[in-house]
mmCIF file of C-alpha atoms in Angstrom:
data_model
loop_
_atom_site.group_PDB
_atom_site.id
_atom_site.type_symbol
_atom_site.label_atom_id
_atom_site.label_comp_id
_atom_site.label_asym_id
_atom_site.label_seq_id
_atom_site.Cartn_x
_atom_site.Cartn_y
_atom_site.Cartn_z
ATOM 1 C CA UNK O 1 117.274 74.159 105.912
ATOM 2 C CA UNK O 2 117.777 77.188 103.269
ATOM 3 C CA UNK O 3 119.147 80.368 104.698
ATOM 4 C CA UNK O 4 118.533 83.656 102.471
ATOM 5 C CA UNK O 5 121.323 82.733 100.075
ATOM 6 C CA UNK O 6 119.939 79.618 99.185
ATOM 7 C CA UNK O 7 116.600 81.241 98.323
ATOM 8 C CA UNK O 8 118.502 83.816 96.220
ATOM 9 C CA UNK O 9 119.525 80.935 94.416
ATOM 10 C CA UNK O 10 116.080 79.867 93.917
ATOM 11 C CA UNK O 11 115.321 83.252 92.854
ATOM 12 C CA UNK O 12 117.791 83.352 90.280
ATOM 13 C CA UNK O 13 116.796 80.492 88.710
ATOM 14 C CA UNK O 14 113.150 81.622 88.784
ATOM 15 C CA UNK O 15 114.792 84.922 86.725
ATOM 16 C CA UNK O 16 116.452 82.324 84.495
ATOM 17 C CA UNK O 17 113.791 79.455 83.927
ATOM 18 C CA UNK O 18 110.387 80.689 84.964
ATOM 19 C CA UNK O 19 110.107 84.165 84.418
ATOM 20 C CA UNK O 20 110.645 83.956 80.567
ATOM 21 C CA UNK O 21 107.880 81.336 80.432
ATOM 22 C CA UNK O 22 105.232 83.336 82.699
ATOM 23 C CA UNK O 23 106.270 86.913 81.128
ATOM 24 C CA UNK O 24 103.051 87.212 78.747
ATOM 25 C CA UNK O 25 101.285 85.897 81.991
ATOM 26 C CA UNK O 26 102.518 88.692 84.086
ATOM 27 C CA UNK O 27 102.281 91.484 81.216
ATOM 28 C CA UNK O 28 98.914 90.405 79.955
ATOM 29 C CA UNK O 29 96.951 89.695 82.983
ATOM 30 C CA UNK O 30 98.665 89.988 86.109
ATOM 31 C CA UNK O 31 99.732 93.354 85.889
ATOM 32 C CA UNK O 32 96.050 94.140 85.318
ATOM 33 C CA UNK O 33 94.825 93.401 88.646
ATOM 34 C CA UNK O 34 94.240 89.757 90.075
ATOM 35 C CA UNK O 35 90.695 88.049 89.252
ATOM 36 C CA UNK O 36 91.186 84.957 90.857
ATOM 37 C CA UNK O 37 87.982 82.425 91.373
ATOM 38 C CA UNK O 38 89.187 80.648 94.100
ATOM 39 C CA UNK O 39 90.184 81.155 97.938
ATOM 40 C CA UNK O 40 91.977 78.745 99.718
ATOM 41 C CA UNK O 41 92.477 79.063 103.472
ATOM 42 C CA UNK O 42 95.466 77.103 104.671
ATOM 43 C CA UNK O 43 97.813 76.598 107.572
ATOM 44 C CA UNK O 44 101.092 78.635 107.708
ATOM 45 C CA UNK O 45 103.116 75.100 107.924
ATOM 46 C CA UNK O 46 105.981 75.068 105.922
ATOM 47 C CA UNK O 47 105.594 72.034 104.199
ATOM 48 C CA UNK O 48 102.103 72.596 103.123
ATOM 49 C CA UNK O 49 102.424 74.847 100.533
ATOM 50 C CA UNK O 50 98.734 74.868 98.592
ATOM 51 C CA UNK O 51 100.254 76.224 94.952
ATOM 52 C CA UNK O 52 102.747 73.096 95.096
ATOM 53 C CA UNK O 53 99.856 71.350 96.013
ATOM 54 C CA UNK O 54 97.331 72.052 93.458
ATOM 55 C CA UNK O 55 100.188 72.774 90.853
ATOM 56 C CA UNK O 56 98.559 76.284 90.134
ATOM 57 C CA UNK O 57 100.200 79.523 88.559
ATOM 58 C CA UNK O 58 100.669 83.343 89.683
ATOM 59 C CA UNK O 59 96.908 84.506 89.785
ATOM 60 C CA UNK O 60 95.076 81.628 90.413
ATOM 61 C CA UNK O 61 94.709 81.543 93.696
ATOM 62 C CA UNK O 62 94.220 83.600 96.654
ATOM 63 C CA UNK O 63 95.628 82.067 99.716
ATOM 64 C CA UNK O 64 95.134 82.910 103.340
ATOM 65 C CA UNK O 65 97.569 80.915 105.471
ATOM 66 C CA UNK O 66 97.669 81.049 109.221
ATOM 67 C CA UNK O 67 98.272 78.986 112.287
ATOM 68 C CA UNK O 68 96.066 75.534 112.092
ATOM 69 C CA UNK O 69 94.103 77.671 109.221
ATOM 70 C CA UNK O 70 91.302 79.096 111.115
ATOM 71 C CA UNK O 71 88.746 81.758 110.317
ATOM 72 C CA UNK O 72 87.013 83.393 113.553
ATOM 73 C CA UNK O 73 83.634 84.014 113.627
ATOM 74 C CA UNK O 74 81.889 87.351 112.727
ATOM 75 C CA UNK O 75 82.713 90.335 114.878
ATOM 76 C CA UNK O 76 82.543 94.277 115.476
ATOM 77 C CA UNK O 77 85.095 94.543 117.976
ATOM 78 C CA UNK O 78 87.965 96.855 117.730
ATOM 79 C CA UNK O 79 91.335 95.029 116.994
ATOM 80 C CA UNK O 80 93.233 94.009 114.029
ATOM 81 C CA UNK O 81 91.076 91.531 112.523
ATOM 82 C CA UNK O 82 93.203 90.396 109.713
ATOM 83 C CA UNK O 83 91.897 86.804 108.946
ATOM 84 C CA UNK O 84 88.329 88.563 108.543
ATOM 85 C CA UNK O 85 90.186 91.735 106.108
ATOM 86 C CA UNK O 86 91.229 89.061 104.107
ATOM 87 C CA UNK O 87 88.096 87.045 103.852
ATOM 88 C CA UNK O 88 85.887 90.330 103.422
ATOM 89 C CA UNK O 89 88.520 91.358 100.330
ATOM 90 C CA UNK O 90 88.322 87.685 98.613
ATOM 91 C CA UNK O 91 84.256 87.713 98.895
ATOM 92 C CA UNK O 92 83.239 91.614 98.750
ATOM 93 C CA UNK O 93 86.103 92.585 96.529
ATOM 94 C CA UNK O 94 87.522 90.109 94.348
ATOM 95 C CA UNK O 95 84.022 88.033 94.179
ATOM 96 C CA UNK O 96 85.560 84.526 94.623
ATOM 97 C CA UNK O 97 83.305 81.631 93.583
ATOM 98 C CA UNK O 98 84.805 79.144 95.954
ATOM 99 C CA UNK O 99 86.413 79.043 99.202
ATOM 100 C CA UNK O 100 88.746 76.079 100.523
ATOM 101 C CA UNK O 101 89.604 75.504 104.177
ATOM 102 C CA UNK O 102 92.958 73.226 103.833
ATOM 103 C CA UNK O 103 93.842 71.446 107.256
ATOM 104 C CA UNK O 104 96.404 69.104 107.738
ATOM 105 C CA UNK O 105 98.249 65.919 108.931
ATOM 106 C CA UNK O 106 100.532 66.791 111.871
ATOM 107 C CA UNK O 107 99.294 70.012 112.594
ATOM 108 C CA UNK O 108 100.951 71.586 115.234
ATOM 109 C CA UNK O 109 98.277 74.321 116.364
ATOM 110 C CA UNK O 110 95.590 71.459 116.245
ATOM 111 C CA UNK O 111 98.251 69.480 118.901
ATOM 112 C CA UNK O 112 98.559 72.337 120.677
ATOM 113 C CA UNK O 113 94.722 73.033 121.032
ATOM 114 C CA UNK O 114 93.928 69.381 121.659
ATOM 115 C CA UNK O 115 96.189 69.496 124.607
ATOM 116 C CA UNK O 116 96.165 72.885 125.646
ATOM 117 C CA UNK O 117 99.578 72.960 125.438
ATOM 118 C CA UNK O 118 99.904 76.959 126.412
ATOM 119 C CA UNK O 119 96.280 77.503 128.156
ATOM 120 C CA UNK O 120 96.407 79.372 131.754
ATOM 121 C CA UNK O 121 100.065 80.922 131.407
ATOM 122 C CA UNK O 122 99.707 84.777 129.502
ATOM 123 C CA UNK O 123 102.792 85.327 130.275
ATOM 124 C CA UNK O 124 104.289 82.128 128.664
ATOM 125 C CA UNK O 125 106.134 82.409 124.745
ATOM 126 C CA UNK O 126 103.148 81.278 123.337
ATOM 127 C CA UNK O 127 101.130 84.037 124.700
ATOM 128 C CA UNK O 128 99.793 84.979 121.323
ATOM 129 C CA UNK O 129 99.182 80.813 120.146
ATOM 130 C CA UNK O 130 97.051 80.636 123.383
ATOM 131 C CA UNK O 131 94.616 83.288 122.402
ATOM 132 C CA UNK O 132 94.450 82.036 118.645
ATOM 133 C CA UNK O 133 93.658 78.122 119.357
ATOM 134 C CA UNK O 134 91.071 79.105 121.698
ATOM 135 C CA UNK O 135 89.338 78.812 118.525
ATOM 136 C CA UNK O 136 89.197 75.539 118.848
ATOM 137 C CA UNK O 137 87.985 75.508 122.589
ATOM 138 C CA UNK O 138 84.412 73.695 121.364
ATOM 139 C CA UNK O 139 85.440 71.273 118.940
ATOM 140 C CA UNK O 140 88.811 70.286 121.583
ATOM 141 C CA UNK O 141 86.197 69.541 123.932
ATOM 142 C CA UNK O 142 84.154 67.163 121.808
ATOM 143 C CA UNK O 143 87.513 65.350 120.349
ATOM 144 C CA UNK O 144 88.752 65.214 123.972
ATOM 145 C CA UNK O 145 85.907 63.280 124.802
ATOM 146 C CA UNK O 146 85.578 60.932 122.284
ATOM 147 C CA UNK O 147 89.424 60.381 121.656
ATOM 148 C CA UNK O 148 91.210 61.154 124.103
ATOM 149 C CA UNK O 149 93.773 64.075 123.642
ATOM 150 C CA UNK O 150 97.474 61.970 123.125
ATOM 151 C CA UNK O 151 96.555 59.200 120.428
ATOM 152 C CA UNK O 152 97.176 60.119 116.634
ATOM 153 C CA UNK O 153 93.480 59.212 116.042
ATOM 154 C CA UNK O 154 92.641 62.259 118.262
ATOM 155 C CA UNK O 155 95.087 64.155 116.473
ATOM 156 C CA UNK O 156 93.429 63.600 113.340
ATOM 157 C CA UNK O 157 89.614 64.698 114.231
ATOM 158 C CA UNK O 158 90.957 67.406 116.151
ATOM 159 C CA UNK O 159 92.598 68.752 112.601
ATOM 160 C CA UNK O 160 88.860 67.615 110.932
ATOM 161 C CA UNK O 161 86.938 69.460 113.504
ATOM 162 C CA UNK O 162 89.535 72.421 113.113
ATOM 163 C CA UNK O 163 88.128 72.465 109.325
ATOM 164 C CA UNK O 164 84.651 72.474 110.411
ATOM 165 C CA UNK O 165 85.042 75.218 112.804
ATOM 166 C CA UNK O 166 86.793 77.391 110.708
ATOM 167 C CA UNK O 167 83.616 76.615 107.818
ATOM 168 C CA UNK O 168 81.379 77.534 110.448
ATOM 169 C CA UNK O 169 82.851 80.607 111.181
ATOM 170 C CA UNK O 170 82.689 81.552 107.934
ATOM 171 C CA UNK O 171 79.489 81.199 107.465
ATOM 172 C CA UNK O 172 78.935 83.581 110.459
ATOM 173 C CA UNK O 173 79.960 86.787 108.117
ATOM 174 C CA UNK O 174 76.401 87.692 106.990
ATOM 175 C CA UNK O 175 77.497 89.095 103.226
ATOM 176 C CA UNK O 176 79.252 85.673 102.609
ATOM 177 C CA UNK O 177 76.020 83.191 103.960
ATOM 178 C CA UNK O 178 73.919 85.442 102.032
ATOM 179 C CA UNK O 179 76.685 84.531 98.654
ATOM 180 C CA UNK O 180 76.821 81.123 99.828
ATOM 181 C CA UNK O 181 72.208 81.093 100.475
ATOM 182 C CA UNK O 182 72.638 82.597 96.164
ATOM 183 C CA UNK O 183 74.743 80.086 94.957
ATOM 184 C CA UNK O 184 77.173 82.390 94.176
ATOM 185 C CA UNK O 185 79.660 80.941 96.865
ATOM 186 C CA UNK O 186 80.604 77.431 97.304
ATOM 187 C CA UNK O 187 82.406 76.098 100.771
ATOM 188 C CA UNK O 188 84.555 73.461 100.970
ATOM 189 C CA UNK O 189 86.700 71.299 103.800
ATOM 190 C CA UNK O 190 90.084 69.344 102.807
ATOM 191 C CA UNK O 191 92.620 68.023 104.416
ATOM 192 C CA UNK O 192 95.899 67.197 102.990
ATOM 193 C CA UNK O 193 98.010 64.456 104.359
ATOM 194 C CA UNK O 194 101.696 64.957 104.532
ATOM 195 C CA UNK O 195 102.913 61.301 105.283
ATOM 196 C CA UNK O 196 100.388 60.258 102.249
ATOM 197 C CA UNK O 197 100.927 62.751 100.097
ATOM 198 C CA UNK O 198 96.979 62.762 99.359
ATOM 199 C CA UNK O 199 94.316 65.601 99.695
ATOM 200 C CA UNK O 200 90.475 64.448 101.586
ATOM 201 C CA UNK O 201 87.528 66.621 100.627
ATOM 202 C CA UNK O 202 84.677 66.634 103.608
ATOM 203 C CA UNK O 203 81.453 65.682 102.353
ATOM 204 C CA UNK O 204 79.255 67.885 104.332
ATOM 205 C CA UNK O 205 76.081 65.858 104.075
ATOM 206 C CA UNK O 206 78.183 62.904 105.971
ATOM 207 C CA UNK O 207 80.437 64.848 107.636
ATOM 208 C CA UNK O 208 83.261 62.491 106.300
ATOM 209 C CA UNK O 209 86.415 63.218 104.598
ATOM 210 C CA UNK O 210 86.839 61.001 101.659
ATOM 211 C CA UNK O 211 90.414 60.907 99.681
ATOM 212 C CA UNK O 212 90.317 62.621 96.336
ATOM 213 C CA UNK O 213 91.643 59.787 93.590
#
């Protein structure tokens, strides 16, 4: 596990082996402003890192990453509604042309949703986790009863519905369905398994995820 003076190594080498190759990258473009096409949504697990995973350079893409990678739905509210800042700056401001929603094997906010693992206890160190997964109250419900909530088969359509939710929130924010209604914005699900090393793409017609060769 790195502490901070292993990832000052890192760093260094990054000064030493990738920073000469990307400077024209950074002084041409980058330092212009960012104009990337794509937004990818993604958990905040540490070992799914999406620019590893699609093998992508500064500026490419813009990545949200949170716990279990979910979008609420469309609100008014007062409160800090960072998830939906983020969203609202990738559609209204940089004009993506695609947005990603990246779940994934062994998710641990899926787990914790599909068994309620911090429900009716506020006061609990997962006060803030309990709020966020009730995302996921709906779609638990139907895995529950289908799957059961211990067996890695639930696990797994628990982190598929997670990826459906969160694309059905989305499409809750009225300036991005109307983008999406234009064909000026494209949706899609994946899910990347870690023990596989292999990204599925839903097909939203079937509903299925199918692996990406």
């Amino acid at each position: 596990m790195p502490e901070f003076a292993e990832l000052l190594k890192g760093y260094r080498r990054f000064r030493e082996q990738t920073w000469p190759r990307q400077r024209e990258r950074f002084a041409e473009t980058l330092e212009k402003g960012q104009h990337p096409k794509l937004m990818i949504i993604a958990c905040c697990d540490s070992r799914v890192d999406p620019a590893q995973i699609f093998d992508v350079d500064p500026g490419d893409i813009f990545v949200l990453r949170n716990v279990a990678a979910l979008v609420p739905p469309f609100e008014t509210t007062p409160g800090q509604h960072g998830v939906s800042a983020a969203v609202e700056f990738a559609v209204q401001v940089l004009e993506v042309a695609q947005i990603v929603v990246m779940g994934h094997g062994r998710c641990g906010g899926c787990q914790a949703a599909l068994r309620q693992d911090y429900s009716g206890d506020e006061e609990s160190e997962g006060r803030f986790l309990a709020g966020w997964i009730t995302l996921l109250d709906e779609a638990r419900a139907e895995v529950a009863s289908h799957y059961g909530t211990e067996s890695p088969e639930a696990e797994l359509e628990m982190e598929f519905a997670a990826i459906r939710q969160s694309l059905a929130n989305l499409r809750t924010f009225p300036w991005l369905a109307a983008r999406e209604a234009q064909g000026r914005l494209k949706l899609r699900g994946s899910h990347f398994s870690i023990a596989e090393g292999r990204l599925y793409s839903l097909d939203e017609a079937t509903g299925h995820f199918e692996v990406i060769e």
